[in-house]
Amino acid sequence: MEKILNYINGELVAPESGEYLDNYDPSRGTVYSQIPDSDANDIDMAVSAAKEAFPLWSKTPREERSRLMLKVAELIDENHEMLSRAESKDNGKPLKLARRVDIPRASSNFRFFATAILHESTEAHRMDETAMNYTERTPIGVAGCISPWNLPLYLFTWKIAPALAAGNTVVAKPSEVTPMTAFLLSKLCIEAGLPKGVLNIVHGLGPKVGQAISEHPDIPIISFTGGTATGKRIAATAAPMFKKLSLELGGKNPNIIFADCDFDKALSTSVQSSFANQGQICLCGSRIFIERSIYDKFRDAFAEKVQKLKVGDPLAESSHLGAVVSKPHMEKVLDYIDLAKKEGGVVLTGGQQIVTAGELSKGYYLAPTVIEGLDYNCRTNQEEIFGPLVTLTPFDTEEEVLTMANSTPYGLSATLWTNDLNRTQRMSTSIKAGVVWVNCWLVRDLRTPFGGVKQSGVGREGGWDALQFFTEKKNVCIKL
Ligand code: TXE
C-alpha cells in the first residue's frame, strides 16, 4: 500500500514517529494509502529547513522565483490527468470536476503569482521640499499554510504560491483527509528544481501538526482555510504571539432569486451552486430565497432538475455527484437532514444515503436534498452543513430577504438574480458578504479580493491581496 511521505528540506521523508494513518477512498469506503502521523518534531525539522532556506530564497531575483514557479505550473499541467484522478480518488468528487476545476486552478495559482511578482509596483509620497517617502515591501520569513479537504490542491496552492512568490519559505499542512495531491505536488517541486527547504509539506492531524504550526515561534505568519471552529483555535494560539493571520472560514451563503431574473439561467446555475462538489464548497448557495410570485414555479422546476442528478462512481462520466469526503461527514449531513425534519422542514427530493451494489457499496453517497418550509432562523438555516443539502424560502420584499440573508453568523458570499440595475446596487451594498455574484456563480478573477466577513474569516486572499498579505510594508522617509 502506498505510503505518503513528508517533504522536508528537499527530500521525501518518513515521519519521525514512524507512525502512519489510514487514507480512505470515499467512493469505495476502502483504505488505499497511508499518511504520516507527524507531530511537532516533524514541524521543527521543517521550520529549521525553511529558516535556513529563507535568506537565499528571499534574495533570489524575482525572475528566477518566477521561472521556478512557472516550471511547477508546467509540470502540474503535464500531469493533469494523474493529478485529477488522484484528487477524485482522495476526495470523492467526480473526475470530470477535478479535471475541469481543481487541477487547472492549481496550475493557474502558481502561474498567476509567478507572473504577478514581475509587475509589482510600490508607492512614494513627496512632502514638498521636506522629505520623500517610499514604501518598501519585503518577505516576512517562514509562512505557515494550512488547508482543507474540499478543494485540496486548489486551496493548498492558493496559499503556497503567493507565499513563495513574495519570497517567503513555507511550511504547509494539507488536510489529513485528502493528502494525496499535496504529496504528488512535492514530487513535482523536486522535479522542477525548487531549492531545498523553500517548500516543506508535513502531513498529519490538525490538532497535532496544525497546532504545532500555529504555536511555532519561528512562523510569524499563518494562512488558514477551513472551518470556523478551527479558525478560532488557530487565532487563540497565534494572536497572543502577534502572528499575522489570514483566516478563510465557513459559509452559509444566500442565493437570492427575484421574479425579474432570467429564469432558466437562475434555475440551471442554482443547481450547480447548490450541489457542485457534493455541496462541499464554502461558496455554495445553501439557502435559496425566491420571490413569492415565482416560488412555486421555481420550486417545482428546481426539485425536478435535482431529482434527475445522477449520484454515482466519481470515475463515471455520467455522474453529476460523487461521494462525500468521509463517513463522519456523511453522518454529519444525515444528522442535519433529521434535524431539518424535526424543525418542520418538508423534503422535496433526496434526504437519504444512496447505497449501490458492487464495489461502491461501502462508498459515502448522499442524494442531493432540497427542503422547504423552514424558518429562516432555525438551526438548519443558520449552521454550516457543507453537504448536498439546500433549503428554499419565499420572500415578498427586499427588506425581508435582506434580513433573512444577513441573519447568520457567516458572511462569505452571496448570489443575486435580477435584471434591475438599481436593485442590484441596493442589494449588493446591503448584503453582508465578501463576494456578491450577480446573475452568475463562482466566476473568479484572481486579481479581485476574496474573503468573508463576520465568522467567515479575516484577511483577504486571492490576487494582489495575497501578495500584500505575505509581505511586510515599511515606510522609508528621506530628508530632502
Ligand atoms: O476544515 P477543518 P475541513 C471550510 C468549510 C468547512 C471546512 C471543511 O466551510 O467548514 O472548511 O474543511 C487543520 N490547528 N472551508 O473539515 O477541520 C486540518 O487538519 C491547526 C471554508 O478540512 O477546519 C485541515 O488541514 N490546524 C473555505 C485544516 O485545518 C488544524 C473554503 C482544515 O480543517 C486544527 C473551504 C488545529 N487545532 C473550506 N484542527 C473558505 N472560506 O474559503 C484542524 N486543523
Coordinates of C-alpha atoms and ligand atoms in Angstrom, one line a residue:
M1 CA 0.0 0.0 0.0
E2 CA 1.4 3.4 -1.0
K3 CA 2.9 5.4 1.9
I4 CA 2.7 9.2 1.6
L5 CA 5.8 10.9 2.8
N6 CA 6.6 14.4 4.2
Y7 CA 8.6 16.8 2.0
I8 CA 11.2 18.4 4.3
N9 CA 14.4 20.1 3.2
G10 CA 14.0 19.0 -0.4
E11 CA 13.6 15.3 0.4
L12 CA 10.6 12.9 0.8
V13 CA 10.9 11.5 4.4
A14 CA 9.0 9.3 6.8
P15 CA 7.5 10.9 9.9
E16 CA 9.9 11.0 12.9
S17 CA 7.4 8.8 14.8
G18 CA 7.3 6.2 12.1
E19 CA 3.6 6.1 12.6
Y20 CA 1.0 6.3 9.8
L21 CA -2.7 6.9 9.5
D22 CA -5.2 5.2 7.0
N23 CA -6.2 7.2 4.0
Y24 CA -9.6 6.4 2.5
D25 CA -11.1 6.3 -1.0
P26 CA -14.6 7.7 -0.1
S27 CA -16.1 6.4 -3.3
R28 CA -15.4 2.8 -2.2
G29 CA -15.1 3.2 1.6
T30 CA -11.7 1.5 1.5
V31 CA -8.2 2.3 2.8
Y32 CA -6.0 2.8 -0.2
S33 CA -2.9 4.5 1.2
Q34 CA -1.2 5.6 4.4
I35 CA -0.4 9.1 5.5
P36 CA 2.4 10.2 8.0
D37 CA 1.1 10.7 11.6
S38 CA 3.5 13.6 12.0
D39 CA 4.0 15.7 15.1
A40 CA 5.8 18.7 16.5
N41 CA 9.2 17.1 15.8
D42 CA 8.5 17.0 12.1
I43 CA 7.3 20.6 12.2
D44 CA 10.5 21.6 14.0
M45 CA 12.6 19.9 11.2
A46 CA 10.5 21.6 8.5
V47 CA 10.8 25.0 10.2
S48 CA 14.6 24.6 10.5
A49 CA 14.9 23.8 6.8
A50 CA 12.6 26.7 5.9
K51 CA 14.6 29.1 8.1
E52 CA 17.9 28.0 6.6
A53 CA 16.5 28.5 3.0
F54 CA 14.9 31.9 3.7
P55 CA 17.9 34.2 3.3
L56 CA 18.8 32.9 -0.1
W57 CA 15.2 32.4 -1.4
S58 CA 14.1 35.9 -0.2
K59 CA 17.0 37.4 -2.2
T60 CA 16.6 35.2 -5.2
P61 CA 15.8 37.5 -8.2
R62 CA 12.1 37.7 -9.0
E63 CA 12.7 36.4 -12.5
E64 CA 14.3 33.2 -11.0
R65 CA 11.5 32.7 -8.5
S66 CA 9.1 33.2 -11.3
R67 CA 10.9 30.8 -13.6
L68 CA 10.8 28.0 -10.9
M69 CA 7.1 28.6 -10.1
L70 CA 6.2 28.6 -13.8
K71 CA 8.1 25.2 -14.1
V72 CA 5.9 23.8 -11.3
A73 CA 2.8 25.1 -13.1
E74 CA 4.0 23.5 -16.3
L75 CA 4.6 20.1 -14.5
I76 CA 1.1 20.3 -13.0
D77 CA -0.3 20.8 -16.5
E78 CA 1.8 17.9 -17.8
N79 CA 0.5 15.7 -15.0
H80 CA -3.1 16.9 -15.3
E81 CA -4.8 13.5 -15.7
M82 CA -2.7 11.8 -13.0
L83 CA -3.4 14.6 -10.5
S84 CA -7.1 14.8 -11.5
R85 CA -7.5 11.0 -10.8
A86 CA -5.7 11.3 -7.5
E87 CA -7.8 14.3 -6.5
S88 CA -11.0 12.4 -7.4
K89 CA -9.9 9.2 -5.6
D90 CA -8.9 11.1 -2.4
N91 CA -11.9 13.4 -2.2
G92 CA -14.8 11.5 -3.8
K93 CA -15.5 14.3 -6.3
P94 CA -16.4 13.5 -9.9
L95 CA -13.2 13.0 -12.0
K96 CA -14.6 15.4 -14.6
L97 CA -14.8 18.2 -11.9
A98 CA -11.2 17.6 -10.8
R99 CA -10.2 17.7 -14.5
R100 CA -12.2 20.9 -15.2
V101 CA -11.7 22.9 -12.0
D102 CA -9.3 21.6 -9.3
I103 CA -6.2 20.8 -11.2
P104 CA -6.3 23.7 -13.8
R105 CA -6.8 26.1 -10.9
A106 CA -3.8 24.7 -9.1
S107 CA -1.5 25.4 -12.0
S108 CA -3.1 28.8 -12.6
N109 CA -2.5 29.7 -9.0
F110 CA 1.2 29.1 -9.5
R111 CA 1.2 30.9 -12.9
F112 CA -0.7 33.9 -11.6
F113 CA 1.6 34.7 -8.7
A114 CA 4.8 33.7 -10.7
T115 CA 3.9 36.5 -13.1
A116 CA 2.3 38.9 -10.7
I117 CA 5.7 39.5 -8.9
L118 CA 7.2 40.6 -12.2
H119 CA 4.8 43.6 -12.4
E120 CA 4.5 44.7 -8.8
S121 CA 5.0 48.3 -8.0
T122 CA 5.2 50.3 -4.7
E123 CA 4.3 53.8 -3.6
A124 CA 6.2 57.0 -3.0
H125 CA 4.9 60.2 -1.2
R126 CA 6.8 63.5 -1.6
M127 CA 6.4 66.1 1.2
D128 CA 7.2 69.2 -0.9
E129 CA 10.8 70.2 -0.1
T130 CA 10.8 68.4 3.2
A131 CA 11.1 64.7 2.6
M132 CA 10.5 61.9 0.2
N133 CA 8.7 58.7 1.5
Y134 CA 8.7 55.4 -0.2
T135 CA 7.0 52.1 0.8
E136 CA 9.3 49.1 0.9
R137 CA 7.7 45.6 0.8
T138 CA 9.7 42.7 1.9
P139 CA 9.0 39.0 2.5
I140 CA 8.3 38.0 6.1
G141 CA 10.0 34.7 6.8
V142 CA 8.6 31.2 7.2
A143 CA 4.9 31.2 6.3
G144 CA 2.6 28.5 7.8
C145 CA -0.1 27.4 5.3
I146 CA -2.9 25.1 6.4
S147 CA -5.6 23.9 4.0
P148 CA -9.0 22.0 4.0
W149 CA -10.2 18.8 2.2
N150 CA -12.9 20.1 -0.1
L151 CA -10.7 21.6 -2.9
P152 CA -7.4 20.0 -1.8
L153 CA -4.8 21.0 -4.4
Y154 CA -6.7 24.2 -5.5
L155 CA -6.7 25.7 -2.0
F156 CA -3.3 24.3 -1.0
T157 CA -1.6 26.0 -3.9
W158 CA -3.7 29.1 -3.4
K159 CA -1.7 29.8 -0.2
I160 CA 1.6 28.3 -1.2
A161 CA 2.0 30.2 -4.5
P162 CA 1.7 33.8 -3.2
A163 CA 3.8 33.0 -0.1
L164 CA 6.7 31.6 -2.3
A165 CA 6.3 34.3 -5.0
A166 CA 6.6 37.0 -2.3
G167 CA 9.9 35.5 -1.2
N168 CA 8.9 33.6 1.9
T169 CA 9.7 30.0 2.6
V170 CA 6.8 27.7 3.5
V171 CA 5.8 25.0 6.0
A172 CA 2.5 23.7 4.7
K173 CA -0.1 21.2 6.0
P174 CA -2.8 19.8 3.7
S175 CA -5.9 18.2 5.2
E176 CA -5.2 14.7 6.5
V177 CA -8.5 13.7 4.8
T178 CA -7.1 14.5 1.3
P179 CA -3.3 14.4 1.4
M180 CA -2.5 12.7 -1.9
T181 CA -2.2 15.6 -4.4
A182 CA -0.1 17.6 -1.9
F183 CA 2.2 14.6 -1.9
L184 CA 2.3 14.5 -5.7
L185 CA 3.0 18.2 -5.8
S186 CA 6.0 17.7 -3.6
K187 CA 7.4 15.3 -6.2
L188 CA 6.8 17.9 -8.9
C189 CA 8.5 20.6 -6.9
I190 CA 11.6 18.3 -6.6
E191 CA 11.4 17.7 -10.4
A192 CA 11.1 21.5 -11.0
G193 CA 14.3 22.1 -9.0
L194 CA 12.8 24.1 -6.2
P195 CA 15.7 24.7 -3.8
K196 CA 15.6 22.6 -0.7
G197 CA 13.8 24.0 2.3
V198 CA 11.9 26.6 0.3
L199 CA 8.7 24.5 0.5
N200 CA 8.1 21.9 3.2
I201 CA 4.9 19.8 3.4
V202 CA 4.2 18.0 6.6
H203 CA 1.2 15.5 6.7
G204 CA -0.9 14.6 9.7
L205 CA -3.7 15.5 12.1
G206 CA -4.8 19.1 12.7
P207 CA -4.7 19.2 16.5
K208 CA -1.1 17.8 16.3
V209 CA 0.6 19.1 13.2
G210 CA -1.6 22.1 12.5
Q211 CA -1.4 23.2 16.1
A212 CA 2.4 22.8 16.0
I213 CA 2.4 25.3 13.1
S214 CA 0.1 27.7 14.9
E215 CA 2.3 27.8 18.0
H216 CA 5.8 27.6 16.5
P217 CA 7.7 30.8 17.5
D218 CA 9.6 30.9 14.2
I219 CA 6.4 31.0 12.0
P220 CA 5.4 34.7 12.1
I221 CA 2.5 34.4 9.5
I222 CA -0.2 31.9 9.1
S223 CA -2.7 31.4 6.2
F224 CA -5.6 29.1 7.1
T225 CA -8.6 27.8 5.2
G226 CA -11.1 25.6 7.0
G227 CA -13.9 25.6 9.5
T228 CA -14.8 28.5 11.7
A229 CA -14.2 26.4 14.9
T230 CA -10.7 25.6 13.8
G231 CA -10.1 29.2 12.8
K232 CA -11.0 30.2 16.3
R233 CA -8.5 27.7 17.8
I234 CA -5.7 28.9 15.5
A235 CA -6.5 32.6 16.3
A236 CA -6.5 31.8 20.0
T237 CA -3.0 30.3 19.7
A238 CA -1.5 32.8 17.2
A239 CA -2.9 36.1 18.3
P240 CA -1.1 36.4 21.6
M241 CA 2.1 35.7 19.6
F242 CA 1.2 38.6 17.3
K243 CA 1.3 36.4 14.3
K244 CA -0.1 37.8 11.0
L245 CA -3.2 35.8 10.2
S246 CA -5.4 35.2 7.2
L247 CA -8.5 33.0 8.1
E248 CA -10.8 31.8 5.3
L249 CA -13.6 30.1 7.2
G250 CA -17.1 28.7 6.8
G251 CA -20.1 30.0 4.8
K252 CA -23.9 29.7 4.8
N253 CA -24.4 31.6 1.6
P254 CA -27.8 33.1 0.4
N255 CA -28.9 32.6 -3.2
I256 CA -31.5 35.3 -3.8
I257 CA -33.8 35.0 -6.8
F258 CA -36.1 37.8 -7.9
A259 CA -39.1 37.4 -10.2
D260 CA -37.5 39.5 -12.9
C261 CA -34.5 37.1 -13.3
D262 CA -33.5 35.1 -16.3
F263 CA -35.5 32.1 -15.0
D264 CA -33.7 29.3 -16.9
K265 CA -30.3 30.7 -16.2
A266 CA -31.1 31.1 -12.5
L267 CA -32.5 27.6 -12.4
S268 CA -29.6 25.8 -14.0
T269 CA -26.9 27.8 -12.2
S270 CA -28.7 27.3 -8.9
V271 CA -28.4 23.5 -9.4
Q272 CA -24.7 24.0 -9.8
S273 CA -24.2 26.4 -6.9
S274 CA -26.2 24.0 -4.7
F275 CA -24.6 20.7 -5.4
A276 CA -21.2 21.2 -7.1
N277 CA -18.6 19.1 -5.4
Q278 CA -21.4 17.4 -3.4
G279 CA -22.2 20.9 -1.9
Q280 CA -18.7 20.8 -0.3
I281 CA -17.6 24.3 -1.5
C282 CA -17.7 27.0 1.1
L283 CA -19.1 29.3 -1.6
C284 CA -22.2 27.0 -2.4
G285 CA -25.5 28.8 -2.1
S286 CA -27.1 26.6 0.5
R287 CA -30.1 28.9 1.3
I288 CA -32.2 29.7 -1.7
F289 CA -34.6 32.7 -1.3
I290 CA -37.2 33.0 -4.1
E291 CA -39.6 35.9 -4.7
R292 CA -43.1 34.6 -3.8
S293 CA -44.6 35.3 -7.2
I294 CA -42.3 32.7 -8.8
Y295 CA -41.8 30.5 -5.8
D296 CA -44.0 27.5 -6.8
K297 CA -42.8 27.6 -10.4
F298 CA -39.1 27.7 -9.3
R299 CA -39.5 25.2 -6.5
D300 CA -41.1 22.6 -8.8
A301 CA -38.7 23.1 -11.6
F302 CA -35.7 23.1 -9.3
A303 CA -36.8 19.9 -7.4
E304 CA -37.4 18.2 -10.8
K305 CA -33.9 19.0 -12.0
V306 CA -32.3 18.0 -8.8
Q307 CA -34.1 14.6 -8.8
K308 CA -32.5 13.9 -12.2
L309 CA -29.0 14.5 -10.9
K310 CA -27.0 11.2 -11.0
V311 CA -25.1 10.3 -7.9
G312 CA -22.5 7.6 -8.6
D313 CA -19.0 6.5 -9.2
P314 CA -16.8 9.6 -9.5
L315 CA -15.0 7.9 -12.3
A316 CA -18.1 7.7 -14.4
E317 CA -18.7 10.4 -17.0
S318 CA -22.4 10.3 -16.3
S319 CA -22.1 11.1 -12.5
H320 CA -23.1 14.6 -11.5
L321 CA -22.3 14.0 -7.9
G322 CA -19.7 11.6 -6.4
A323 CA -19.2 10.6 -2.8
V324 CA -18.9 13.0 0.1
V325 CA -15.5 13.1 1.6
S326 CA -15.7 10.8 4.6
K327 CA -18.0 8.6 6.6
P328 CA -18.1 11.0 9.6
H329 CA -19.0 13.8 7.2
M330 CA -21.8 11.7 5.6
E331 CA -23.2 11.0 9.0
K332 CA -23.0 14.7 9.9
V333 CA -25.1 15.7 6.9
L334 CA -27.6 12.9 7.6
D335 CA -28.0 14.2 11.1
Y336 CA -28.7 17.7 9.7
I337 CA -31.4 16.1 7.4
D338 CA -33.0 14.6 10.5
L339 CA -32.7 18.0 12.3
A340 CA -34.4 19.7 9.4
K341 CA -37.4 17.4 9.5
K342 CA -37.7 17.9 13.3
E343 CA -37.6 21.7 12.7
G344 CA -40.6 21.4 10.4
G345 CA -38.9 21.0 7.0
V346 CA -40.5 19.2 4.1
V347 CA -38.1 17.1 2.0
L348 CA -39.0 17.8 -1.7
T349 CA -36.3 15.4 -3.0
G350 CA -33.4 13.4 -1.6
G351 CA -32.9 13.1 2.2
Q352 CA -31.2 9.7 2.2
Q353 CA -28.0 7.8 1.8
I354 CA -27.6 6.1 -1.5
V355 CA -26.3 2.5 -1.3
T356 CA -25.3 0.9 -4.5
A357 CA -24.3 -2.7 -5.1
G358 CA -20.9 -3.9 -6.0
E359 CA -17.6 -2.2 -5.3
L360 CA -19.3 1.1 -4.5
S361 CA -21.5 -0.5 -1.8
K362 CA -19.3 0.9 1.0
G363 CA -18.9 4.4 -0.5
Y364 CA -20.3 7.5 1.1
Y365 CA -23.1 8.6 -1.2
L366 CA -25.9 11.0 -0.4
A367 CA -28.9 12.0 -2.5
P368 CA -28.9 15.8 -3.3
T369 CA -31.6 17.1 -0.9
V370 CA -34.0 20.0 -1.2
I371 CA -36.0 21.1 1.8
E372 CA -38.7 23.8 2.2
G373 CA -41.0 25.1 4.9
L374 CA -38.2 26.0 7.5
D375 CA -38.0 29.2 9.4
Y376 CA -35.0 31.3 8.3
N377 CA -33.8 31.4 11.9
C378 CA -33.8 27.6 12.6
R379 CA -30.5 25.7 13.1
T380 CA -30.7 24.1 9.6
N381 CA -30.7 27.6 8.1
Q382 CA -28.1 29.1 10.5
E383 CA -25.4 26.4 10.7
E384 CA -22.9 25.4 8.0
I385 CA -23.7 21.9 6.8
F386 CA -21.2 21.7 3.9
G387 CA -23.0 18.9 2.0
P388 CA -25.6 18.3 -0.7
L389 CA -28.5 20.0 1.2
V390 CA -30.2 23.2 0.4
T391 CA -33.3 25.0 1.7
L392 CA -35.9 27.0 -0.2
T393 CA -37.7 30.0 1.4
P394 CA -40.1 32.5 -0.3
F395 CA -39.9 36.3 0.3
D396 CA -42.0 39.3 -0.5
T397 CA -39.8 42.4 -0.2
E398 CA -36.1 43.4 -0.4
E399 CA -36.1 44.3 3.3
E400 CA -37.4 40.9 4.2
V401 CA -34.9 38.9 2.2
L402 CA -32.0 41.1 3.3
T403 CA -33.0 40.4 7.0
M404 CA -33.0 36.6 6.3
A405 CA -29.9 36.6 4.1
N406 CA -27.9 38.6 6.7
S407 CA -29.2 36.7 9.7
T408 CA -26.4 34.0 10.0
P409 CA -23.1 34.3 11.8
Y410 CA -21.4 34.0 8.4
G411 CA -20.8 36.4 5.5
L412 CA -18.7 34.7 2.8
S413 CA -20.5 35.0 -0.5
A414 CA -24.0 35.6 -2.0
T415 CA -25.7 35.2 -5.3
L416 CA -28.3 37.6 -6.7
W417 CA -30.6 37.0 -9.7
T418 CA -32.3 40.1 -11.0
N419 CA -32.2 42.3 -14.1
D420 CA -32.9 45.5 -12.2
L421 CA -29.8 47.6 -12.0
N422 CA -30.9 49.8 -9.1
R423 CA -31.9 46.8 -7.1
T424 CA -28.6 45.1 -7.9
Q425 CA -26.8 48.1 -6.4
R426 CA -29.1 48.4 -3.4
M427 CA -28.9 44.7 -2.6
S428 CA -25.2 44.1 -3.2
T429 CA -24.3 47.1 -1.0
S430 CA -26.6 45.8 1.8
I431 CA -25.7 42.1 1.7
K432 CA -23.1 41.2 4.3
A433 CA -20.6 39.1 2.3
G434 CA -17.1 39.3 0.9
V435 CA -18.2 38.3 -2.6
V436 CA -21.6 39.0 -4.4
W437 CA -22.2 37.3 -7.7
V438 CA -24.9 38.9 -9.9
N439 CA -26.5 36.6 -12.5
C440 CA -23.6 34.1 -12.2
W441 CA -21.8 32.0 -9.6
L442 CA -18.2 31.1 -8.9
V443 CA -16.8 33.4 -11.6
R444 CA -13.4 34.2 -10.2
D445 CA -10.7 36.7 -11.3
L446 CA -7.6 36.2 -9.2
R447 CA -6.9 40.0 -9.2
T448 CA -10.0 40.6 -7.1
P449 CA -10.1 40.5 -3.3
F450 CA -11.5 37.3 -1.8
G451 CA -12.6 36.5 1.8
G452 CA -15.5 36.7 4.2
V453 CA -16.9 38.9 6.9
K454 CA -18.2 38.0 10.3
Q455 CA -17.4 34.4 11.2
S456 CA -16.4 33.6 7.6
G457 CA -13.0 34.9 8.4
V458 CA -10.5 37.8 8.4
G459 CA -8.0 38.8 5.8
R460 CA -8.2 38.7 2.0
E461 CA -6.6 36.1 -0.1
G462 CA -6.5 35.7 -3.8
G463 CA -4.6 38.0 -6.2
W464 CA -2.8 41.2 -5.2
D465 CA -4.2 41.0 -1.7
A466 CA -2.4 37.7 -1.1
L467 CA 0.9 39.1 -2.2
Q468 CA 0.3 42.1 0.2
F469 CA -0.6 39.6 2.9
F470 CA 2.6 37.7 2.5
T471 CA 4.9 40.8 2.7
E472 CA 5.8 43.4 5.3
K473 CA 5.4 47.1 4.5
K474 CA 7.9 49.6 5.7
N475 CA 7.9 53.4 5.1
V476 CA 11.3 54.9 4.4
C477 CA 11.3 58.7 4.9
I478 CA 14.3 60.6 3.4
K479 CA 15.0 64.2 4.3
L480 CA 15.4 66.4 1.2
Ligands
TXE1 O1 -11.9 22.0 8.0 P1 -11.1 21.9 9.3 P2 -12.2 20.9 7.0 C1 -14.4 25.4 5.4 C2 -15.8 24.8 5.2 C3 -15.9 23.7 6.2 C4 -14.4 23.3 6.4 C5 -14.2 22.0 5.8 O2 -16.7 25.8 5.4 O3 -16.4 24.2 7.4 O4 -13.6 24.3 5.8 O5 -12.9 21.7 5.8 C6 -6.4 21.6 10.1 N1 -4.9 23.8 14.5 N2 -13.9 26.0 4.2 O6 -13.2 20.0 7.6 O7 -11.4 20.7 10.1 C7 -6.9 20.3 9.4 O8 -6.0 19.3 9.6 C8 -4.4 23.9 13.2 C9 -14.0 27.4 4.1 O9 -10.9 20.3 6.5 O10 -11.1 23.2 9.9 C10 -7.0 20.8 8.0 O11 -5.8 20.7 7.4 N3 -4.9 23.3 12.2 C11 -13.1 27.9 3.0 C12 -7.4 22.2 8.1 O12 -7.1 22.6 9.4 C13 -6.0 22.4 12.4 C14 -13.1 27.0 1.8 C15 -8.9 22.4 7.9 O13 -9.6 21.5 8.8 C16 -6.5 22.3 13.7 C17 -13.0 25.6 2.1 C18 -5.9 23.0 14.7 N4 -6.4 22.8 16.0 C19 -13.5 25.1 3.3 N5 -7.6 21.4 13.6 C20 -13.3 29.3 2.6 N6 -13.9 30.2 3.3 O14 -12.8 29.6 1.5 C21 -7.7 21.1 12.2 N7 -6.7 21.7 11.5

